[in-house]
PDB file of C-alpha atoms in Angstrom:
ATOM      1  CA  UNK A  88       1.498  20.618  -0.102  1.00 51.00           C
ATOM      2  CA  UNK A  89       2.538  21.573  -3.870  1.00 64.00           C
ATOM      3  CA  UNK A  90       0.968  21.276  -7.059  1.00 79.00           C
ATOM      4  CA  UNK A  91       1.053  18.046  -8.633  1.00 94.00           C
ATOM      5  CA  UNK A  92       0.960  19.047 -12.270  1.00 94.00           C
ATOM      6  CA  UNK A  93       2.123  16.739 -14.561  1.00 95.00           C
ATOM      7  CA  UNK A  94       2.176  13.754 -12.335  1.00 97.00           C
ATOM      8  CA  UNK A  95       1.006  10.140 -12.991  1.00 98.00           C
ATOM      9  CA  UNK A  96      -0.321   8.498  -9.975  1.00 98.00           C
ATOM     10  CA  UNK A  97      -1.036   5.131  -9.234  1.00 98.00           C
ATOM     11  CA  UNK A  98      -3.143   3.968  -6.059  1.00 98.00           C
ATOM     12  CA  UNK A  99      -4.039   0.588  -5.148  1.00 98.00           C
ATOM     13  CA  UNK A 100      -6.781   0.123  -3.525  1.00 98.00           C
ATOM     14  CA  UNK A 101      -7.985   3.303  -4.813  1.00 98.00           C
ATOM     15  CA  UNK A 102     -11.841   2.603  -5.124  1.00 97.00           C
ATOM     16  CA  UNK A 103     -12.935   2.922  -1.330  1.00 95.00           C
ATOM     17  CA  UNK A 104     -11.481   3.974   1.941  1.00 96.00           C
ATOM     18  CA  UNK A 105      -8.170   5.677   2.475  1.00 97.00           C
ATOM     19  CA  UNK A 106      -7.136   4.726  -1.344  1.00 98.00           C
ATOM     20  CA  UNK A 107      -9.979   6.521  -2.674  1.00 98.00           C
ATOM     21  CA  UNK A 108      -9.581   9.615  -0.813  1.00 98.00           C
ATOM     22  CA  UNK A 109      -5.795   9.842  -1.266  1.00 98.00           C
ATOM     23  CA  UNK A 110      -6.559   9.509  -5.129  1.00 98.00           C
ATOM     24  CA  UNK A 111      -9.287  12.260  -4.927  1.00 98.00           C
ATOM     25  CA  UNK A 112      -7.087  14.575  -3.047  1.00 97.00           C
ATOM     26  CA  UNK A 113      -4.195  13.930  -5.423  1.00 98.00           C
ATOM     27  CA  UNK A 114      -6.152  14.779  -8.331  1.00 97.00           C
ATOM     28  CA  UNK A 115      -7.359  18.140  -6.459  1.00 97.00           C
ATOM     29  CA  UNK A 116      -3.706  18.744  -6.470  1.00 96.00           C
ATOM     30  CA  UNK A 117      -3.710  18.625 -10.069  1.00 96.00           C
ATOM     31  CA  UNK A 118      -2.232  15.868 -10.725  1.00 96.00           C
ATOM     32  CA  UNK A 119      -2.458  14.932 -14.676  1.00 96.00           C
ATOM     33  CA  UNK A 120      -3.389  11.331 -14.255  1.00 98.00           C
ATOM     34  CA  UNK A 121      -4.655   9.444 -11.383  1.00 98.00           C
ATOM     35  CA  UNK A 122      -4.917   5.728 -11.763  1.00 98.00           C
ATOM     36  CA  UNK A 123      -7.129   3.755  -8.854  1.00 98.00           C
ATOM     37  CA  UNK A 124      -6.690   0.161  -9.047  1.00 98.00           C
ATOM     38  CA  UNK A 125      -9.752  -2.303  -7.292  1.00 98.00           C
ATOM     39  CA  UNK A 126     -10.824  -5.578  -7.669  1.00 97.00           C
ATOM     40  CA  UNK A 127     -14.654  -4.282  -8.110  1.00 97.00           C
ATOM     41  CA  UNK A 128     -15.244  -2.667 -11.305  1.00 97.00           C
ATOM     42  CA  UNK A 129     -18.704  -0.920 -10.378  1.00 97.00           C
ATOM     43  CA  UNK A 130     -17.453   0.613  -7.269  1.00 97.00           C
ATOM     44  CA  UNK A 131     -14.370   1.625  -9.309  1.00 98.00           C
ATOM     45  CA  UNK A 132     -16.425   3.462 -11.683  1.00 98.00           C
ATOM     46  CA  UNK A 133     -18.428   5.032  -9.135  1.00 98.00           C
ATOM     47  CA  UNK A 134     -15.130   6.195  -7.468  1.00 98.00           C
ATOM     48  CA  UNK A 135     -13.811   7.788 -10.938  1.00 98.00           C
ATOM     49  CA  UNK A 136     -17.035   9.508 -11.145  1.00 98.00           C
ATOM     50  CA  UNK A 137     -16.634  11.058  -7.764  1.00 97.00           C
ATOM     51  CA  UNK A 138     -13.053  12.263  -8.269  1.00 98.00           C
ATOM     52  CA  UNK A 139     -13.698  13.502 -11.631  1.00 97.00           C
ATOM     53  CA  UNK A 140     -16.382  15.460 -10.090  1.00 97.00           C
ATOM     54  CA  UNK A 141     -14.252  16.943  -7.271  1.00 97.00           C
ATOM     55  CA  UNK A 142     -11.308  17.502  -9.527  1.00 96.00           C
ATOM     56  CA  UNK A 143     -12.658  18.377 -13.092  1.00 91.00           C
ATOM     57  CA  UNK A 144     -10.091  18.348 -16.160  1.00 91.00           C
ATOM     58  CA  UNK A 145      -7.909  15.742 -14.623  1.00 95.00           C
ATOM     59  CA  UNK A 146      -7.572  12.267 -15.834  1.00 97.00           C
ATOM     60  CA  UNK A 147      -8.810   9.375 -13.853  1.00 98.00           C
ATOM     61  CA  UNK A 148      -8.238   5.736 -14.983  1.00 98.00           C
ATOM     62  CA  UNK A 149      -9.571   2.453 -13.429  1.00 98.00           C
ATOM     63  CA  UNK A 150      -7.666  -0.416 -13.758  1.00 98.00           C
ATOM     64  CA  UNK A 151      -9.005  -3.828 -12.201  1.00 98.00           C
ATOM     65  CA  UNK A 152      -7.141  -6.486 -10.454  1.00 98.00           C
ATOM     66  CA  UNK A 153      -7.424  -9.195  -7.870  1.00 98.00           C
ATOM     67  CA  UNK A 154      -4.205  -8.385  -5.535  1.00 98.00           C
ATOM     68  CA  UNK A 155      -4.622 -11.781  -3.890  1.00 98.00           C
ATOM     69  CA  UNK A 156      -3.383 -13.288  -7.307  1.00 98.00           C
ATOM     70  CA  UNK A 157       0.182 -12.820  -8.297  1.00 98.00           C
ATOM     71  CA  UNK A 158      -0.428 -13.481 -12.037  1.00 98.00           C
ATOM     72  CA  UNK A 159      -3.160 -10.669 -11.863  1.00 98.00           C
ATOM     73  CA  UNK A 160      -0.409  -8.448 -10.380  1.00 98.00           C
ATOM     74  CA  UNK A 161       1.769  -9.027 -13.417  1.00 98.00           C
ATOM     75  CA  UNK A 162      -0.970  -8.546 -15.304  1.00 98.00           C
ATOM     76  CA  UNK A 163      -1.668  -4.963 -13.942  1.00 98.00           C
ATOM     77  CA  UNK A 164       1.988  -4.193 -14.069  1.00 98.00           C
ATOM     78  CA  UNK A 165       2.026  -4.868 -17.702  1.00 98.00           C
ATOM     79  CA  UNK A 166      -1.002  -2.918 -18.370  1.00 98.00           C
ATOM     80  CA  UNK A 167       0.566   0.184 -16.509  1.00 98.00           C
ATOM     81  CA  UNK A 168       3.755  -0.170 -18.527  1.00 98.00           C
ATOM     82  CA  UNK A 169       1.727  -0.261 -21.795  1.00 98.00           C
ATOM     83  CA  UNK A 170      -0.635   2.767 -21.045  1.00 98.00           C
ATOM     84  CA  UNK A 171       1.846   5.021 -18.940  1.00 98.00           C
ATOM     85  CA  UNK A 172       4.718   6.404 -20.111  1.00 98.00           C
ATOM     86  CA  UNK A 173       5.747   7.811 -16.745  1.00 98.00           C
ATOM     87  CA  UNK A 174       4.991   7.017 -13.052  1.00 98.00           C
ATOM     88  CA  UNK A 175       5.532   9.666 -10.332  1.00 98.00           C
ATOM     89  CA  UNK A 176       3.946   8.143  -7.621  1.00 98.00           C
ATOM     90  CA  UNK A 177       3.128   4.645  -6.532  1.00 99.00           C
ATOM     91  CA  UNK A 178       0.592   4.228  -3.687  1.00 98.00           C
ATOM     92  CA  UNK A 179       0.593   0.651  -2.303  1.00 98.00           C
ATOM     93  CA  UNK A 180      -2.530   1.058  -0.414  1.00 98.00           C
ATOM     94  CA  UNK A 181      -4.548  -2.110  -0.925  1.00 98.00           C
ATOM     95  CA  UNK A 182      -4.797  -4.170   2.025  1.00 97.00           C
ATOM     96  CA  UNK A 183      -7.031  -6.591   3.802  1.00 97.00           C
ATOM     97  CA  UNK A 184      -7.618  -8.067   7.187  1.00 95.00           C
ATOM     98  CA  UNK A 185      -8.718 -11.886   7.472  1.00 93.00           C
ATOM     99  CA  UNK A 186      -9.866 -13.450  10.139  1.00 90.00           C
ATOM    100  CA  UNK A 187      -9.595 -17.130   9.090  1.00 95.00           C
ATOM    101  CA  UNK A 188      -6.834 -18.613   7.449  1.00 96.00           C
ATOM    102  CA  UNK A 189      -7.593 -18.753   3.532  1.00 97.00           C
ATOM    103  CA  UNK A 190      -5.170 -19.494   0.734  1.00 98.00           C
ATOM    104  CA  UNK A 191      -4.730 -17.661  -2.605  1.00 98.00           C
ATOM    105  CA  UNK A 192      -4.714 -19.433  -6.211  1.00 98.00           C
ATOM    106  CA  UNK A 193      -0.842 -19.229  -5.486  1.00 98.00           C
ATOM    107  CA  UNK A 194      -1.206 -21.124  -2.409  1.00 98.00           C
ATOM    108  CA  UNK A 195      -0.145 -18.154   0.179  1.00 98.00           C
ATOM    109  CA  UNK A 196      -2.153 -17.104   3.058  1.00 98.00           C
ATOM    110  CA  UNK A 197      -4.308 -14.242   1.797  1.00 98.00           C
ATOM    111  CA  UNK A 198      -3.492 -11.623   4.199  1.00 98.00           C
ATOM    112  CA  UNK A 199       0.124 -12.039   3.437  1.00 98.00           C
ATOM    113  CA  UNK A 200      -0.144 -12.098  -0.202  1.00 98.00           C
ATOM    114  CA  UNK A 201      -2.454  -9.162  -0.425  1.00 98.00           C
ATOM    115  CA  UNK A 202      -0.425  -6.922   2.042  1.00 98.00           C
ATOM    116  CA  UNK A 203       2.605  -7.703   1.379  1.00 98.00           C
ATOM    117  CA  UNK A 204       3.575 -10.057  -1.821  1.00 98.00           C
ATOM    118  CA  UNK A 205       1.272  -7.959  -4.138  1.00 98.00           C
ATOM    119  CA  UNK A 206       2.944  -4.609  -3.394  1.00 98.00           C
ATOM    120  CA  UNK A 207       6.297  -6.062  -3.518  1.00 99.00           C
ATOM    121  CA  UNK A 208       5.648  -7.714  -6.897  1.00 99.00           C
ATOM    122  CA  UNK A 209       3.948  -4.741  -8.413  1.00 99.00           C
ATOM    123  CA  UNK A 210       6.975  -2.259  -7.013  1.00 99.00           C
ATOM    124  CA  UNK A 211       9.490  -4.870  -8.446  1.00 98.00           C
ATOM    125  CA  UNK A 212       7.765  -4.670 -11.807  1.00 99.00           C
ATOM    126  CA  UNK A 213       7.445  -1.106 -12.039  1.00 99.00           C
ATOM    127  CA  UNK A 214      10.647  -0.164 -10.676  1.00 98.00           C
ATOM    128  CA  UNK A 215      12.331   1.027 -13.913  1.00 98.00           C
ATOM    129  CA  UNK A 216       9.203   2.939 -14.834  1.00 98.00           C
ATOM    130  CA  UNK A 217       9.909   4.913 -11.494  1.00 98.00           C
ATOM    131  CA  UNK A 218      13.500   5.649 -12.004  1.00 98.00           C
ATOM    132  CA  UNK A 219      12.881   6.647 -15.485  1.00 98.00           C
ATOM    133  CA  UNK A 220      10.532   9.286 -13.999  1.00 98.00           C
ATOM    134  CA  UNK A 221      12.584  10.328 -11.157  1.00 98.00           C
ATOM    135  CA  UNK A 222      12.041  12.250  -8.886  1.00 97.00           C
ATOM    136  CA  UNK A 223       9.379   9.872  -8.175  1.00 98.00           C
ATOM    137  CA  UNK A 224       7.884   8.238  -4.754  1.00 98.00           C
ATOM    138  CA  UNK A 225       6.722   4.846  -3.566  1.00 99.00           C
ATOM    139  CA  UNK A 226       4.588   5.082  -0.529  1.00 98.00           C
ATOM    140  CA  UNK A 227       3.337   1.865   1.381  1.00 98.00           C
ATOM    141  CA  UNK A 228       0.194   2.026   3.850  1.00 98.00           C
ATOM    142  CA  UNK A 229       1.596  -0.108   7.155  1.00 98.00           C
ATOM    143  CA  UNK A 230       0.049   0.251  10.471  1.00 97.00           C
ATOM    144  CA  UNK A 231       1.295   0.685  13.980  1.00 97.00           C
ATOM    145  CA  UNK A 232      -0.195  -2.866  14.534  1.00 97.00           C
ATOM    146  CA  UNK A 233       3.065  -4.062  13.430  1.00 98.00           C
ATOM    147  CA  UNK A 234       4.248  -3.390  16.818  1.00 97.00           C
ATOM    148  CA  UNK A 235       2.416  -6.521  17.894  1.00 97.00           C
ATOM    149  CA  UNK A 236       4.708  -8.829  16.089  1.00 97.00           C
ATOM    150  CA  UNK A 237       7.603  -9.498  18.223  1.00 96.00           C
ATOM    151  CA  UNK A 238       9.274 -12.362  16.201  1.00 97.00           C
ATOM    152  CA  UNK A 239       9.179 -13.492  12.573  1.00 98.00           C
ATOM    153  CA  UNK A 240       8.461 -17.199  11.879  1.00 98.00           C
ATOM    154  CA  UNK A 241      10.044 -17.251   8.752  1.00 98.00           C
ATOM    155  CA  UNK A 242       9.196 -20.911   8.038  1.00 97.00           C
ATOM    156  CA  UNK A 243       5.365 -20.387   8.147  1.00 97.00           C
ATOM    157  CA  UNK A 244       5.339 -16.601   7.350  1.00 97.00           C
ATOM    158  CA  UNK A 245       3.544 -17.142   3.716  1.00 98.00           C
ATOM    159  CA  UNK A 246       1.573 -20.382   4.384  1.00 97.00           C
ATOM    160  CA  UNK A 247       0.881 -19.937   8.208  1.00 97.00           C
ATOM    161  CA  UNK A 248      -1.752 -18.625  10.302  1.00 96.00           C
ATOM    162  CA  UNK A 249      -3.154 -15.069   9.404  1.00 97.00           C
ATOM    163  CA  UNK A 250      -1.268 -12.204  11.167  1.00 97.00           C
ATOM    164  CA  UNK A 251      -2.127  -8.627  10.377  1.00 97.00           C
ATOM    165  CA  UNK A 252       0.456  -7.343  12.498  1.00 98.00           C
ATOM    166  CA  UNK A 253       3.167  -9.571  10.685  1.00 98.00           C
ATOM    167  CA  UNK A 254       1.867  -8.486   7.123  1.00 98.00           C
ATOM    168  CA  UNK A 255       2.130  -4.686   8.310  1.00 98.00           C
ATOM    169  CA  UNK A 256       5.725  -5.287   9.761  1.00 98.00           C
ATOM    170  CA  UNK A 257       6.602  -6.619   6.247  1.00 98.00           C
ATOM    171  CA  UNK A 258       5.521  -3.411   4.675  1.00 98.00           C
ATOM    172  CA  UNK A 259       7.871  -1.816   6.958  1.00 98.00           C
ATOM    173  CA  UNK A 260      10.882  -4.196   6.289  1.00 98.00           C
ATOM    174  CA  UNK A 261       9.906  -3.889   2.283  1.00 98.00           C
ATOM    175  CA  UNK A 262      10.150  -0.107   2.327  1.00 98.00           C
ATOM    176  CA  UNK A 263      13.458  -0.232   4.442  1.00 98.00           C
ATOM    177  CA  UNK A 264      15.188  -2.581   2.012  1.00 98.00           C
ATOM    178  CA  UNK A 265      13.521  -0.600  -1.174  1.00 98.00           C
ATOM    179  CA  UNK A 266      14.958   2.276  -0.267  1.00 98.00           C
ATOM    180  CA  UNK A 267      18.424   0.850   0.207  1.00 98.00           C
ATOM    181  CA  UNK A 268      18.307  -0.682  -2.974  1.00 98.00           C
ATOM    182  CA  UNK A 269      16.799   2.510  -4.766  1.00 98.00           C
ATOM    183  CA  UNK A 270      19.951   5.037  -3.421  1.00 98.00           C
ATOM    184  CA  UNK A 271      21.087   7.071  -6.258  1.00 98.00           C
ATOM    185  CA  UNK A 272      18.159   6.711  -8.550  1.00 98.00           C
ATOM    186  CA  UNK A 273      16.032   9.725  -7.413  1.00 98.00           C
ATOM    187  CA  UNK A 274      13.095   7.475  -6.381  1.00 98.00           C
ATOM    188  CA  UNK A 275      12.178   7.734  -2.276  1.00 98.00           C
ATOM    189  CA  UNK A 276      10.341   4.871  -0.449  1.00 98.00           C
ATOM    190  CA  UNK A 277       8.336   5.733   2.847  1.00 98.00           C
ATOM    191  CA  UNK A 278       5.824   3.932   4.436  1.00 98.00           C
ATOM    192  CA  UNK A 279       3.076   5.218   6.789  1.00 98.00           C
ATOM    193  CA  UNK A 280       0.327   4.556   9.794  1.00 98.00           C
ATOM    194  CA  UNK A 281      -2.897   6.069   8.818  1.00 96.00           C
ATOM    195  CA  UNK A 282      -4.061   6.169  11.917  1.00 90.00           C
ATOM    196  CA  UNK A 283      -7.534   4.053  13.420  1.00 77.00           C
ATOM    197  CA  UNK A 284      -9.690   4.933  10.446  1.00 58.00           C
ATOM    198  CA  UNK A 285     -13.179   3.992   9.415  1.00 50.00           C
ATOM    199  CA  UNK A 286     -12.874   1.995   6.333  1.00 50.00           C
ATOM    200  CA  UNK A 287     -14.108  -1.471   4.967  1.00 50.00           C
ATOM    201  CA  UNK A 288     -11.197  -3.502   6.421  1.00 49.00           C
ATOM    202  CA  UNK A 289     -13.036  -4.622   9.294  1.00 48.00           C
ATOM    203  CA  UNK A 290     -16.360  -5.853   7.409  1.00 47.00           C
ATOM    204  CA  UNK A 291     -15.663  -9.392   7.748  1.00 46.00           C
ATOM    205  CA  UNK A 292     -15.712  -9.158  11.707  1.00 45.00           C
ATOM    206  CA  UNK A 293     -17.848 -11.462  13.709  1.00 53.00           C
ATOM    207  CA  UNK A 294     -19.069 -12.033  17.103  1.00 50.00           C
ATOM    208  CA  UNK A 295     -16.886 -10.417  19.853  1.00 45.00           C
ATOM    209  CA  UNK A 296     -14.560  -9.060  17.316  1.00 44.00           C
ATOM    210  CA  UNK A 297     -17.552  -7.317  15.556  1.00 47.00           C
ATOM    211  CA  UNK A 298     -18.739  -5.711  18.906  1.00 46.00           C
ATOM    212  CA  UNK A 299     -15.101  -4.503  19.249  1.00 41.00           C
ATOM    213  CA  UNK A 300     -15.200  -2.867  16.011  1.00 45.00           C
ATOM    214  CA  UNK A 301     -18.483  -1.265  16.911  1.00 46.00           C
ATOM    215  CA  UNK A 302     -17.176   0.029  20.275  1.00 42.00           C
ATOM    216  CA  UNK A 303     -14.252   1.653  18.377  1.00 40.00           C
ATOM    217  CA  UNK A 304     -16.311   3.478  15.993  1.00 46.00           C
ATOM    218  CA  UNK A 305     -16.849   6.759  18.278  1.00 45.00           C
ATOM    219  CA  UNK A 306     -12.722   7.314  18.280  1.00 43.00           C
ATOM    220  CA  UNK A 307     -12.143   6.185  14.615  1.00 53.00           C
ATOM    221  CA  UNK A 308     -11.042   9.100  12.718  1.00 68.00           C
ATOM    222  CA  UNK A 309     -12.324   9.569   9.026  1.00 85.00           C
ATOM    223  CA  UNK A 310     -10.619   8.538   5.591  1.00 90.00           C
ATOM    224  CA  UNK A 311     -10.134  12.198   4.986  1.00 88.00           C
ATOM    225  CA  UNK A 312      -7.907  12.003   8.379  1.00 93.00           C
ATOM    226  CA  UNK A 313      -6.180   8.606   6.915  1.00 95.00           C
ATOM    227  CA  UNK A 314      -5.348   9.861   3.532  1.00 97.00           C
ATOM    228  CA  UNK A 315      -3.449  12.962   4.983  1.00 96.00           C
ATOM    229  CA  UNK A 316      -0.369  11.091   5.443  1.00 97.00           C
ATOM    230  CA  UNK A 317       0.010   9.424   2.022  1.00 98.00           C
ATOM    231  CA  UNK A 318      -0.953  12.784   0.405  1.00 97.00           C
ATOM    232  CA  UNK A 319       1.708  14.618   2.324  1.00 97.00           C
ATOM    233  CA  UNK A 320       4.086  11.751   1.302  1.00 98.00           C
ATOM    234  CA  UNK A 321       3.067  12.125  -1.978  1.00 98.00           C
ATOM    235  CA  UNK A 322       3.209  15.719  -2.670  1.00 97.00           C
ATOM    236  CA  UNK A 323       5.359  17.640   0.136  1.00 96.00           C
ATOM    237  CA  UNK A 324       8.523  18.876  -1.035  1.00 96.00           C
ATOM    238  CA  UNK A 325      10.131  18.038   2.266  1.00 96.00           C
ATOM    239  CA  UNK A 326       8.992  14.363   1.886  1.00 97.00           C
ATOM    240  CA  UNK A 327      11.089  13.949  -1.443  1.00 97.00           C
ATOM    241  CA  UNK A 328      14.317  14.065   0.771  1.00 97.00           C
ATOM    242  CA  UNK A 329      13.577  11.563   3.215  1.00 98.00           C
ATOM    243  CA  UNK A 330      13.749   7.813   2.358  1.00 98.00           C
ATOM    244  CA  UNK A 331      13.313   4.523   4.211  1.00 98.00           C
ATOM    245  CA  UNK A 332      10.979   6.428   6.921  1.00 98.00           C
ATOM    246  CA  UNK A 333       8.148   5.311   8.683  1.00 98.00           C
ATOM    247  CA  UNK A 334       5.423   8.482   8.771  1.00 98.00           C
ATOM    248  CA  UNK A 335       2.321   9.296  11.053  1.00 97.00           C
ATOM    249  CA  UNK A 336       0.221  12.666  10.738  1.00 95.00           C
ATOM    250  CA  UNK A 337       3.161  13.880   8.628  1.00 94.00           C
ATOM    251  CA  UNK A 338       5.735  13.445  10.845  1.00 97.00           C
ATOM    252  CA  UNK A 339       8.383  10.575  10.742  1.00 98.00           C
ATOM    253  CA  UNK A 340       8.423   8.101  13.926  1.00 98.00           C
ATOM    254  CA  UNK A 341      10.099   5.493  15.151  1.00 98.00           C
ATOM    255  CA  UNK A 342       8.582   1.882  14.094  1.00 98.00           C
ATOM    256  CA  UNK A 343       9.072  -0.899  16.574  1.00 98.00           C
ATOM    257  CA  UNK A 344      12.730  -2.570  17.301  1.00 98.00           C
ATOM    258  CA  UNK A 345      12.199  -5.453  14.782  1.00 98.00           C
ATOM    259  CA  UNK A 346      10.852  -2.969  11.869  1.00 98.00           C
ATOM    260  CA  UNK A 347      14.594  -1.409  12.213  1.00 97.00           C
ATOM    261  CA  UNK A 348      16.553  -4.661  11.762  1.00 98.00           C
ATOM    262  CA  UNK A 349      18.273  -4.531   8.345  1.00 98.00           C
ATOM    263  CA  UNK A 350      19.012  -8.491   8.295  1.00 98.00           C
ATOM    264  CA  UNK A 351      15.455  -9.180   8.660  1.00 98.00           C
ATOM    265  CA  UNK A 352      14.556  -6.548   5.937  1.00 98.00           C
ATOM    266  CA  UNK A 353      17.222  -8.269   3.652  1.00 98.00           C
ATOM    267  CA  UNK A 354      15.977 -11.592   4.658  1.00 98.00           C
ATOM    268  CA  UNK A 355      12.283 -10.661   3.849  1.00 98.00           C
ATOM    269  CA  UNK A 356      13.351  -9.295   0.217  1.00 98.00           C
ATOM    270  CA  UNK A 357      15.279 -12.420  -0.394  1.00 98.00           C
ATOM    271  CA  UNK A 358      12.180 -14.479   0.548  1.00 98.00           C
ATOM    272  CA  UNK A 359       9.739 -12.758  -0.955  1.00 98.00           C
ATOM    273  CA  UNK A 360      11.933 -12.901  -4.410  1.00 98.00           C
ATOM    274  CA  UNK A 361      11.620 -16.642  -3.927  1.00 98.00           C
ATOM    275  CA  UNK A 362       7.594 -16.542  -3.473  1.00 98.00           C
ATOM    276  CA  UNK A 363       6.802 -14.551  -6.441  1.00 98.00           C
ATOM    277  CA  UNK A 364       9.680 -15.944  -8.938  1.00 97.00           C
TER     278      UNK A 364
END
């Protein structure tokens, strides 16, 4: 690890779980400003207090936004651009697991909207600020669950049945194409699998699914373990030399065959542009 002195870091989903721990660790490394984004203001204020206690002297700010709404993502981006003249790290951490199909205010399946479209749009809107702050880093939290997605139902991707593996596959394909588009700018883009971590993502589990979550608890890691790789990608000097990579436990690993398909990455990018237009 290295000092984050002078750095401005934005962590979505930073009010709980891996995001909260990631934000705290970046603050402990000396970041000048850590900005956490969450939907719940009360939980956010509690997170800010905790992080300030762990890293006194660091500016810790809270921004609220519902990442299922594209209008909210745009408002969030506008607020970031207005308040912060530089952005060194963007950690796209916010995510949900939905067991039932629900549509957002924009008419998209909620899990796809939150897990993919929100970070896609936020990164797009903050791109120039990141480039202007280079060297900078974009980090997106994916999952090894992406390997369960064997094909992409392009016609139903945004409005079909919920699929966590597909949304996490989208995170990797987004990172691959983003890295390509950022070539020569001084901004690197990488994604990661945090491991099986005890967070609030499974809080909506019911019935048999709830039993599975309970049975897995003895084998689930802590949020500190889950935050280790995003903190590494945000702070380690050697991580600034890699772009378009997929990481686990601080090491670059190979994602699924489909996740390495450059044509799929380009097609997803074009579709996402249409969906957020």
